[in-house]
């Protein structure tokens, strides 16, 4: 809570209770819509927030009313010491919901330790159920590893397990129904994500997103879709369940359908900047003041300023000529 006891809100009275933290810009995959295949300039080790710094900022955020934290990257599981870090995160008073977004490659070997660290929710990115296609999209032959991890997570009782599919026309849009069918058989939460044109990826310029309305029409043939009510931590997904299905499906439509009006999040980048909106370049430096001896109160004021700097809505971007700048692997998606 803010010092006057009110939770963190922005200039448009949106309550901000969700912080997404990118803990690294490194990744063990090279997804065509995210990173250039030839590699990317890496942040210097010293330019990445240390775990201690992230934990301090997270405590300050929790005091301001942040209740949900999602740890992302880059690939968070490639960073050394991530399990101990997550355990400390889970212990921060006020954080009621701790989640991880991962590409799943290193997940299988870490599942039990993640559970022991106190993690309940997992988002696993998976854009194809076909091993060869998985390799084409991510640059690595790791489908089976990821799929086994998904199943292992279910056996260990992680819940919910979200599967994020970035839908790419001409690449994997013919698998939209296969993913929806997963929700008919298993308790997975499928999320169809509209591709966002980011300046960072080379191939991204040739990709065209598939609007959620089109995906929804396609899956509607599989059964009656019942809306699932949103919870306060939901964020932007428009959620549905097929009648009687154990899982659900959801649509994340940053391009075709702004969800800015209900946006409840701030982002902390791997390099220590607070980013009020994924799709706007405004960022506030927090690492500078932090390393120059700022007090908790001063850092807390930077969070409040970031909240007040949150734009009402992001500008539209539809193709490479209006691609968003920024780098997903450093901001964290
Ligand atoms: N490496 C982890 C992973 O892939 O799950 C976490 C970081 S990744 C940047 C977070 C999410 O952003 C993933 O679900 C990924 O599919 C999504 N993403 C990355 N680039 C995207 C783009 N251009 N459009 C839409 N989603 C994107
Ligand atoms: Fe890595 Fe995730 Fe980006 Fe794919 S989407 S390149 S897994 S950070």
Coordinates of C-alpha atoms and ligand atoms in Angstrom, one line a residue, residues 24-36 72-76 101-105 125 127 137-138 166 328-330 332, ligand 2:
X24 CA 17.8 -12.2 -17.6
X25 CA 18.2 -11.3 -21.2
X26 CA 19.8 -14.7 -22.0
X27 CA 17.9 -17.5 -23.7
X28 CA 18.5 -21.0 -24.8
X29 CA 16.1 -20.7 -27.8
X30 CA 15.9 -18.4 -30.7
X31 CA 12.2 -18.0 -31.5
X32 CA 11.7 -16.4 -34.9
X33 CA 9.2 -13.8 -33.5
X34 CA 11.4 -12.8 -30.6
X35 CA 15.2 -13.1 -31.2
X36 CA 17.4 -12.8 -34.3
X72 CA 10.2 -14.2 -16.9
X73 CA 13.1 -13.4 -19.2
X74 CA 14.9 -14.2 -21.6
X75 CA 14.6 -17.7 -20.3
X76 CA 14.5 -17.5 -16.5
X101 CA 7.0 -18.0 -17.6
X102 CA 9.4 -20.5 -19.3
X103 CA 10.1 -22.0 -22.6
X104 CA 10.1 -25.4 -20.8
X105 CA 13.5 -26.6 -22.1
X125 CA 5.5 -21.3 -24.2
X127 CA 4.0 -22.9 -30.4
X137 CA 10.2 -21.9 -34.9
X138 CA 12.6 -22.0 -32.0
X166 CA 2.0 -17.4 -30.4
X328 CA 11.0 -9.0 -25.8
X329 CA 13.8 -11.1 -24.3
X330 CA 14.9 -8.2 -22.1
X332 CA 10.0 -10.3 -20.6
Ligands
LIG2 FE1 13.6 -17.2 -25.7 FE2 11.1 -16.9 -24.8 FE3 12.1 -15.2 -26.7 FE4 11.6 -17.7 -27.3 S1 10.1 -16.2 -26.7 S2 13.5 -16.6 -27.8 S3 12.1 -18.8 -25.5 S4 12.8 -15.4 -24.6

